[in-house]
Amino acid sequence: AIERPVNFIRNIINDDLAKNKYQSVRTRFPPEPNGYLHIGHAKSICLNFGLAEDYQGECNLRFDDTNPAKEDMEYVESIKRDVQWLGFKWAGDIKYSSNYFEKFYQYAVELINKGLAYVCFLNAEETREYRGNLKEPGKNSPYRDTSPEENLALFEKMRAGGFKEGECVLRAKIDMASSFMCMRDPTLYRVRFETHHQTGDKWCIYPMYDFAHCISDGIEGVTHSLCTLEFQDNRRIYDWLLDHLDDFSRPDRPFQYEFSRLNLEYTVMSKRMLHQLVNDKLVDGWDDPRMPTISGMRRRGYTPASLRDFAERIGISKVDSMTEMGILEAAIRDDLNVVAPRTMAVMDPIKLVIENYPEGEIESIQAPVHPQNEAMGTREIFFGRELYIDRADFEPEAPNRKFMRLAIDKEVRLRNAYIIKAERYETDADGNITTVYCSYDPDTRGKNPADGRKVKGVIHFVESTKALPAEFRVYDRLFTVPNPAKENDFEAVLNPDSLIIKNGFVEPGMADAPVEQAYQCEREGYFCRDNKITDRLVFNRTVALRDTWSQ
Ligand code: ATP
Ligand code: MG
Ligand code: MG
């Protein structure tokens, strides 16, 4: 049963299955291991793995590792971890394009034998010149009509290390007058004396993306090969190659379909820019909670369910657009509102002394873990003579009648506890408030005052002797403009206040908060325990309680 909304890709698949073009669906997610995955990749993962799930097919995880210079095992490991964390299972063993290097070579030989590929010795500048432009057809390379025998010998020599980097390439013989520039005899192989993370020094020629991708899809029996719109023109090469190789020129071969990539406001998604942020130490690594990487968002407190839900909300289309951050945040809020246990945390503490409360006495209170879900049980909190409240919750004089917090001679309820009234306060030498002195009404714990007076304001607190010191990391957008990628210098538009650290207190029950476990710190936002710094209590703010983006 397919419950997800119909989109143009589902229409294609439904149609293909109805016509018996394929017996089952196989997709693939093909990251290049040259960086960490980001939220844009999550869109592609949810699409490819989601389709496989819904059609009872399979989805391969394939490392598109044909460009050894920029790739690394660190990225391979992080990508596996991120896909699993999102909740998906790949079909069988992990695939590597580099596993097919010998096969790729043989398919190149097939093209050479068919007179459809040649070794070209034009240098980069000449190649550009010969290619022509959109207004003018290109010119044939002087090497284009070399015989298959001669080309085979040259290609073997390329493989054997007989040519220097840049000296020659293998090109497909397609059409130097094509209106698709990419079809003007695209490069299939180049010489690179690089050590590869999977194949070591076995190879000194490496296939290009356009050659390796369609053949990898063919080898793996992929049916629907989904990629982003910038590969639209390359689809011609994809089709040309598969149609000219005997193993793949069948009606049930893979076909490529393009969808629009995710662009998210106030962040960047290009790997080049993400690398720059990490290398220039503008963030604290790939998993900095401000990064749009899956590992950063995980550390920030995003849940797999929220990212999958986000992918559903934005859907799949062929229209390029910029997605508002508010959509992502709505997805995580909607998840956490239901599942996150409630707790009280004071992030900018001042002391509150209840003068009519017996000295030395502490009382225990069972507070609900989730006010709307009794099944989540209760937690133990404490109340006593000395508490902490947030600085913002007290003003000596209420600024207006709508002020629902504490002021002198005004009453508020302390969440889960009693009604109190502020009597006087103390300041330090600079005039900052340090302590508020109050009285409490002992007959108001968990109930309204007997005399019928109405107390509307509620503020949160922690009991001072039981409270645990904690650090709170409050994050804001990483950039000050919606589309930093289009700036000349995107580092110039970094938000200097993207991280604000506050030191305060949490309930004692938070001592053993598991890393990445989400909490709603009531009235403050959703937070989770940091998964990297664990020797003390550090909490990352995942998201505020309400949308602050549209202001
Ligand atoms: P970059 O261009 O920044 O290097 P990439 O697209 O080359 O990124 P890959 O590792 O090749 O990164 O991407 C793996 C898969 O994820 C591809 O199928 C790609 O289309 C998809 N993908 C990458 N970025 C996005 C995005 N922003 N939105 C949707 N899909 C994406
Ligand atoms: Mg790339
Ligand atoms: Mg890519």
XYZ file of N, CA, C and O in Angstrom, residues 14-129:
464
model
N 4.795 3.659 -11.251
C 3.505 2.960 -11.388
C 3.286 2.531 -12.837
O 2.844 1.412 -13.114
N 3.603 3.439 -13.726
C 3.442 3.186 -15.141
C 4.357 2.039 -15.610
O 3.924 1.127 -16.320
N 5.617 2.098 -15.203
C 6.594 1.066 -15.584
C 6.140 -0.313 -15.096
O 6.272 -1.310 -15.799
N 5.625 -0.341 -13.853
C 5.215 -1.631 -13.293
C 3.955 -2.130 -14.000
O 3.825 -3.319 -14.299
N 3.040 -1.211 -14.304
C 1.811 -1.588 -14.990
C 2.126 -2.183 -16.366
O 1.455 -3.104 -16.832
N 3.161 -1.654 -17.000
C 3.532 -2.143 -18.338
C 4.476 -3.330 -18.276
O 5.010 -3.746 -19.318
N 4.754 -3.807 -17.058
C 5.686 -4.925 -16.885
C 7.085 -4.650 -17.413
O 7.797 -5.571 -17.808
N 7.461 -3.365 -17.424
C 8.823 -3.046 -17.865
C 9.830 -3.662 -16.892
O 10.880 -4.155 -17.297
N 9.492 -3.596 -15.610
C 10.325 -4.222 -14.567
C 9.430 -5.085 -13.701
O 8.242 -4.795 -13.546
N 10.025 -6.110 -13.076
C 9.270 -6.931 -12.134
C 9.335 -6.338 -10.728
O 8.439 -6.536 -9.918
N 10.428 -5.608 -10.436
C 10.526 -4.967 -9.121
C 11.367 -3.703 -9.252
O 12.023 -3.484 -10.271
N 11.321 -2.920 -8.190
C 11.979 -1.617 -8.209
C 13.318 -1.699 -7.484
O 13.403 -2.272 -6.402
N 14.366 -1.176 -8.102
C 15.644 -1.046 -7.411
C 16.168 0.369 -7.614
O 16.314 0.838 -8.736
N 16.419 1.046 -6.488
C 16.987 2.398 -6.536
C 18.375 2.330 -5.928
O 18.836 1.260 -5.503
N 19.037 3.471 -5.899
C 20.348 3.499 -5.243
C 20.580 4.908 -4.707
O 20.053 5.875 -5.249
N 21.351 4.987 -3.620
C 21.827 6.285 -3.142
C 23.337 6.268 -3.353
O 24.025 5.426 -2.777
N 23.846 7.180 -4.199
C 25.242 7.090 -4.637
C 26.144 8.236 -4.186
O 26.603 9.023 -5.010
N 26.415 8.377 -2.895
C 27.255 9.497 -2.467
C 28.713 9.327 -2.871
O 29.224 8.202 -2.929
N 29.329 10.468 -3.120
C 30.771 10.454 -3.308
C 31.384 10.654 -1.926
O 31.017 11.600 -1.230
N 32.294 9.766 -1.483
C 32.821 9.910 -0.110
C 33.872 11.009 -0.015
O 35.026 10.756 0.284
N 33.421 12.243 -0.293
C 34.351 13.378 -0.244
C 33.880 14.434 0.747
O 34.229 15.606 0.657
N 33.030 14.042 1.696
C 32.545 14.971 2.711
C 31.465 14.262 3.510
O 31.142 13.104 3.226
N 30.922 14.976 4.499
C 29.832 14.401 5.299
C 28.497 14.669 4.616
O 28.353 15.633 3.871
N 27.529 13.821 4.873
C 26.202 14.019 4.286
C 25.502 15.201 4.943
O 25.661 15.455 6.131
N 24.699 15.900 4.124
C 23.931 17.018 4.655
C 22.432 16.789 4.432
O 22.026 15.757 3.876
N 21.647 17.768 4.849
C 20.194 17.630 4.806
C 19.686 17.450 3.364
O 18.664 16.806 3.136
N 20.446 17.974 2.395
C 20.088 17.738 0.985
C 20.219 16.262 0.631
O 19.365 15.684 -0.052
N 21.294 15.640 1.120
C 21.437 14.202 0.906
C 20.296 13.443 1.589
O 19.832 12.428 1.080
N 19.862 13.948 2.745
C 18.761 13.275 3.453
C 17.519 13.233 2.567
O 16.783 12.244 2.554
N 17.295 14.315 1.811
C 16.155 14.324 0.877
C 16.290 13.176 -0.130
O 15.339 12.441 -0.388
N 17.493 13.032 -0.682
C 17.734 11.992 -1.672
C 17.656 10.588 -1.045
O 17.114 9.649 -1.646
N 18.162 10.452 0.171
C 18.100 9.162 0.880
C 16.652 8.770 1.135
O 16.228 7.642 0.866
N 15.877 9.730 1.653
C 14.467 9.431 1.948
C 13.717 9.089 0.673
O 12.843 8.207 0.671
N 14.048 9.756 -0.421
C 13.391 9.472 -1.691
C 13.735 8.051 -2.161
O 12.857 7.233 -2.419
N 15.038 7.767 -2.253
C 15.455 6.481 -2.818
C 15.094 5.295 -1.931
O 14.543 4.300 -2.411
N 15.382 5.408 -0.640
C 15.063 4.299 0.267
C 13.555 4.217 0.486
O 13.005 3.127 0.640
N 12.898 5.379 0.501
C 11.443 5.411 0.697
C 10.717 4.714 -0.452
O 9.776 3.947 -0.226
N 11.156 4.977 -1.686
C 10.526 4.320 -2.839
C 10.729 2.806 -2.762
O 9.797 2.029 -2.988
N 11.958 2.408 -2.426
C 12.238 0.972 -2.340
C 11.315 0.327 -1.295
O 10.723 -0.723 -1.543
N 11.153 0.976 -0.150
C 10.274 0.443 0.896
C 8.845 0.317 0.400
O 8.198 -0.719 0.552
N 8.357 1.397 -0.201
C 6.943 1.435 -0.582
C 6.611 0.448 -1.693
O 5.488 -0.043 -1.765
N 7.571 0.178 -2.568
C 7.297 -0.746 -3.678
C 7.873 -2.147 -3.398
O 8.015 -2.950 -4.294
N 8.210 -2.378 -2.134
C 8.817 -3.662 -1.753
C 10.004 -4.025 -2.651
O 10.207 -5.170 -3.027
N 10.753 -3.013 -2.991
C 11.965 -3.227 -3.770
C 13.179 -3.104 -2.876
O 13.089 -3.340 -1.657
N 14.306 -2.731 -3.470
C 15.522 -2.578 -2.673
C 16.259 -1.323 -3.106
O 16.113 -0.863 -4.228
N 17.057 -0.820 -2.168
C 17.859 0.366 -2.468
C 19.315 0.051 -2.136
O 19.617 -0.403 -1.039
N 20.193 0.282 -3.082
C 21.621 0.058 -2.841
C 22.264 1.304 -2.247
O 21.893 2.423 -2.606
N 23.211 1.087 -1.368
C 24.108 2.186 -0.961
C 25.387 1.977 -1.757
O 26.059 0.951 -1.619
N 25.662 2.930 -2.634
C 26.857 2.795 -3.466
C 27.771 4.006 -3.319
O 27.343 5.134 -3.517
N 29.006 3.733 -2.957
C 29.976 4.827 -2.910
C 30.484 5.088 -4.321
O 31.029 4.195 -4.969
N 30.227 6.295 -4.776
C 30.624 6.702 -6.114
C 32.069 7.204 -5.997
O 32.326 8.404 -5.989
N 32.960 6.244 -5.899
C 34.332 6.594 -5.500
C 35.312 6.479 -6.670
O 36.225 5.671 -6.657
N 35.096 7.309 -7.665
C 35.946 7.233 -8.856
C 36.925 8.394 -8.924
O 37.605 8.584 -9.917
N 36.970 9.193 -7.861
C 37.785 10.406 -7.873
C 38.660 10.434 -6.622
O 38.387 11.175 -5.682
N 39.709 9.570 -6.581
C 40.414 9.299 -5.337
C 41.014 10.529 -4.653
O 41.144 10.549 -3.434
N 41.328 11.557 -5.430
C 42.041 12.705 -4.841
C 41.300 13.309 -3.650
O 41.913 13.740 -2.681
N 39.956 13.335 -3.717
C 39.209 14.055 -2.678
C 38.518 13.121 -1.689
O 37.772 13.568 -0.828
N 38.722 11.825 -1.857
C 37.934 10.889 -1.069
C 38.718 10.334 0.121
O 39.933 10.348 0.129
N 37.965 9.844 1.095
C 38.626 9.365 2.301
C 37.726 8.379 3.035
O 36.503 8.504 3.003
N 38.340 7.398 3.727
C 37.581 6.411 4.489
C 36.777 7.042 5.624
O 35.734 6.519 6.016
N 37.253 8.149 6.168
C 36.500 8.834 7.228
C 35.087 9.156 6.723
O 34.096 9.016 7.435
N 35.017 9.590 5.461
C 33.718 9.949 4.888
C 32.876 8.703 4.633
O 31.663 8.713 4.841
N 33.528 7.637 4.184
C 32.801 6.379 3.958
C 32.108 5.966 5.258
O 30.912 5.669 5.288
N 32.856 5.976 6.347
C 32.309 5.543 7.644
C 31.180 6.457 8.100
O 30.152 6.001 8.599
N 31.362 7.763 7.955
C 30.334 8.695 8.434
C 29.052 8.536 7.613
O 27.951 8.642 8.142
N 29.190 8.272 6.326
C 28.006 8.129 5.459
C 27.198 6.887 5.848
O 25.978 6.927 5.976
N 27.901 5.774 6.092
C 27.209 4.557 6.534
C 26.421 4.828 7.817
O 25.271 4.436 7.971
N 27.106 5.494 8.761
C 26.491 5.776 10.061
C 25.230 6.638 9.873
O 24.190 6.373 10.458
N 25.337 7.650 9.014
C 24.219 8.583 8.849
C 23.013 7.908 8.194
O 21.874 8.159 8.579
N 23.257 7.055 7.195
C 22.135 6.389 6.512
C 21.418 5.467 7.505
O 20.186 5.443 7.578
N 22.203 4.744 8.296
C 21.603 3.840 9.294
C 20.832 4.621 10.346
O 19.744 4.229 10.754
N 21.428 5.723 10.763
C 20.773 6.534 11.795
C 19.425 7.054 11.300
O 18.459 7.112 12.056
N 19.369 7.401 10.017
C 18.089 7.869 9.459
C 17.053 6.754 9.425
O 15.860 7.009 9.229
N 17.492 5.530 9.635
C 16.548 4.424 9.773
C 16.393 3.573 8.526
O 15.404 2.864 8.386
N 17.373 3.623 7.635
C 17.240 2.856 6.392
C 18.244 1.712 6.320
O 19.322 1.775 6.901
N 17.842 0.670 5.575
C 18.706 -0.502 5.375
C 18.996 -0.661 3.901
O 18.079 -0.718 3.085
N 20.267 -0.736 3.574
C 20.612 -0.920 2.165
C 20.542 -2.407 1.803
O 20.609 -3.279 2.677
N 20.412 -2.648 0.498
C 20.310 -4.011 0.002
C 21.677 -4.676 0.050
O 22.660 -4.105 -0.419
N 21.738 -5.869 0.644
C 22.972 -6.669 0.626
C 24.189 -5.908 1.117
O 24.107 -5.108 2.053
N 25.322 -6.181 0.482
C 26.564 -5.511 0.871
C 26.606 -4.098 0.300
O 25.954 -3.806 -0.691
N 27.412 -3.275 0.949
C 27.643 -1.930 0.407
C 28.365 -2.068 -0.925
O 29.220 -2.937 -1.094
N 27.986 -1.209 -1.862
C 28.611 -1.239 -3.188
C 29.622 -0.095 -3.309
O 29.441 0.963 -2.711
N 30.656 -0.368 -4.073
C 31.644 0.668 -4.387
C 31.817 0.705 -5.898
O 32.060 -0.355 -6.503
N 31.734 1.855 -6.512
C 32.012 1.932 -7.949
C 33.398 1.367 -8.233
O 33.621 0.763 -9.282
N 34.304 1.571 -7.274
C 35.677 1.102 -7.498
C 35.758 -0.428 -7.604
O 36.718 -0.957 -8.147
N 34.720 -1.136 -7.104
C 34.680 -2.593 -7.294
C 34.547 -2.963 -8.760
O 34.804 -4.089 -9.137
N 34.047 -2.014 -9.538
C 33.758 -2.310 -10.948
C 34.857 -1.807 -11.880
O 34.654 -1.779 -13.093
N 35.990 -1.377 -11.321
C 37.025 -0.775 -12.178
C 37.411 -1.696 -13.338
O 37.576 -1.251 -14.470
N 37.553 -3.009 -13.056
C 37.935 -3.934 -14.130
C 36.810 -4.032 -15.182
O 37.072 -4.007 -16.385
N 35.576 -4.075 -14.698
C 34.440 -4.122 -15.639
C 34.366 -2.835 -16.460
O 34.144 -2.877 -17.675
N 34.518 -1.707 -15.792
C 34.492 -0.431 -16.531
C 35.512 -0.479 -17.670
O 35.242 -0.065 -18.788
N 36.681 -0.989 -17.317
C 37.757 -1.055 -18.317
C 37.305 -1.890 -19.509
O 37.476 -1.491 -20.673
N 36.678 -3.032 -19.221
C 36.232 -3.910 -20.307
C 35.139 -3.246 -21.158
O 35.108 -3.423 -22.372
N 34.252 -2.475 -20.504
C 33.220 -1.780 -21.289
C 33.846 -0.684 -22.151
O 33.395 -0.440 -23.282
N 34.884 -0.052 -21.657
C 35.595 0.945 -22.468
C 36.211 0.262 -23.678
O 36.151 0.776 -24.803
N 36.777 -0.927 -23.451
C 37.371 -1.693 -24.555
C 36.292 -2.043 -25.590
O 36.506 -1.929 -26.801
N 35.088 -2.393 -25.091
C 33.990 -2.695 -26.022
C 33.684 -1.485 -26.915
O 33.525 -1.618 -28.132
N 33.636 -0.310 -26.298
C 33.358 0.905 -27.093
C 34.482 1.158 -28.101
O 34.219 1.505 -29.261
N 35.722 0.969 -27.659
C 36.856 1.174 -28.567
C 36.743 0.209 -29.755
O 36.855 0.612 -30.914
N 36.459 -1.062 -29.461
C 36.343 -2.065 -30.524
C 35.216 -1.738 -31.498
O 35.285 -2.060 -32.675
N 34.161 -1.086 -30.971
C 33.038 -0.716 -31.842
C 33.314 0.597 -32.571
O 32.415 1.128 -33.251
N 34.513 1.147 -32.375
C 34.822 2.434 -33.009
C 34.091 3.594 -32.364
O 33.865 4.627 -32.984
N 33.705 3.437 -31.080
C 32.899 4.463 -30.406
C 33.676 5.212 -29.314
O 33.098 5.992 -28.569
N 34.978 4.925 -29.205
C 35.791 5.660 -28.230
C 37.214 5.745 -28.758
O 37.656 4.856 -29.496
N 37.902 6.829 -28.376
C 39.269 7.027 -28.881
C 40.123 7.740 -27.845
O 39.603 8.482 -27.001
N 41.413 7.498 -27.949
C 42.357 8.170 -27.052
C 42.748 9.488 -27.715
O 43.149 9.515 -28.881
N 42.583 10.569 -26.960
C 42.760 11.911 -27.525
C 43.919 12.616 -26.828
O 43.992 12.633 -25.595
N 44.799 13.210 -27.616
C 45.992 13.865 -27.068
C 45.914 15.384 -27.102
O 46.910 16.057 -26.877
N 44.737 15.930 -27.404
C 44.601 17.395 -27.324
C 44.818 17.814 -25.870
O 44.367 17.123 -24.951
N 45.497 18.953 -25.667
C 45.623 19.423 -24.282
C 44.326 20.136 -23.871
O 43.422 20.313 -24.688
N 44.244 20.536 -22.615
C 42.992 21.066 -22.079
C 42.504 22.267 -22.887
O 41.315 22.384 -23.208
N 43.431 23.127 -23.238
C 43.045 24.348 -23.957
C 42.543 24.025 -25.366
O 41.507 24.543 -25.806
N 43.252 23.138 -26.029
C 42.822 22.727 -27.377
C 41.455 22.046 -27.325
O 40.593 22.279 -28.168
N 41.284 21.217 -26.313
C 40.012 20.496 -26.182
C 38.856 21.491 -26.069
O 37.827 21.337 -26.713
N 39.070 22.524 -25.287
C 38.047 23.543 -25.096
C 37.752 24.247 -26.430
O 36.605 24.429 -26.812
N 38.816 24.583 -27.122
C 38.694 25.260 -28.401
C 37.930 24.389 -29.413
O 37.034 24.855 -30.103
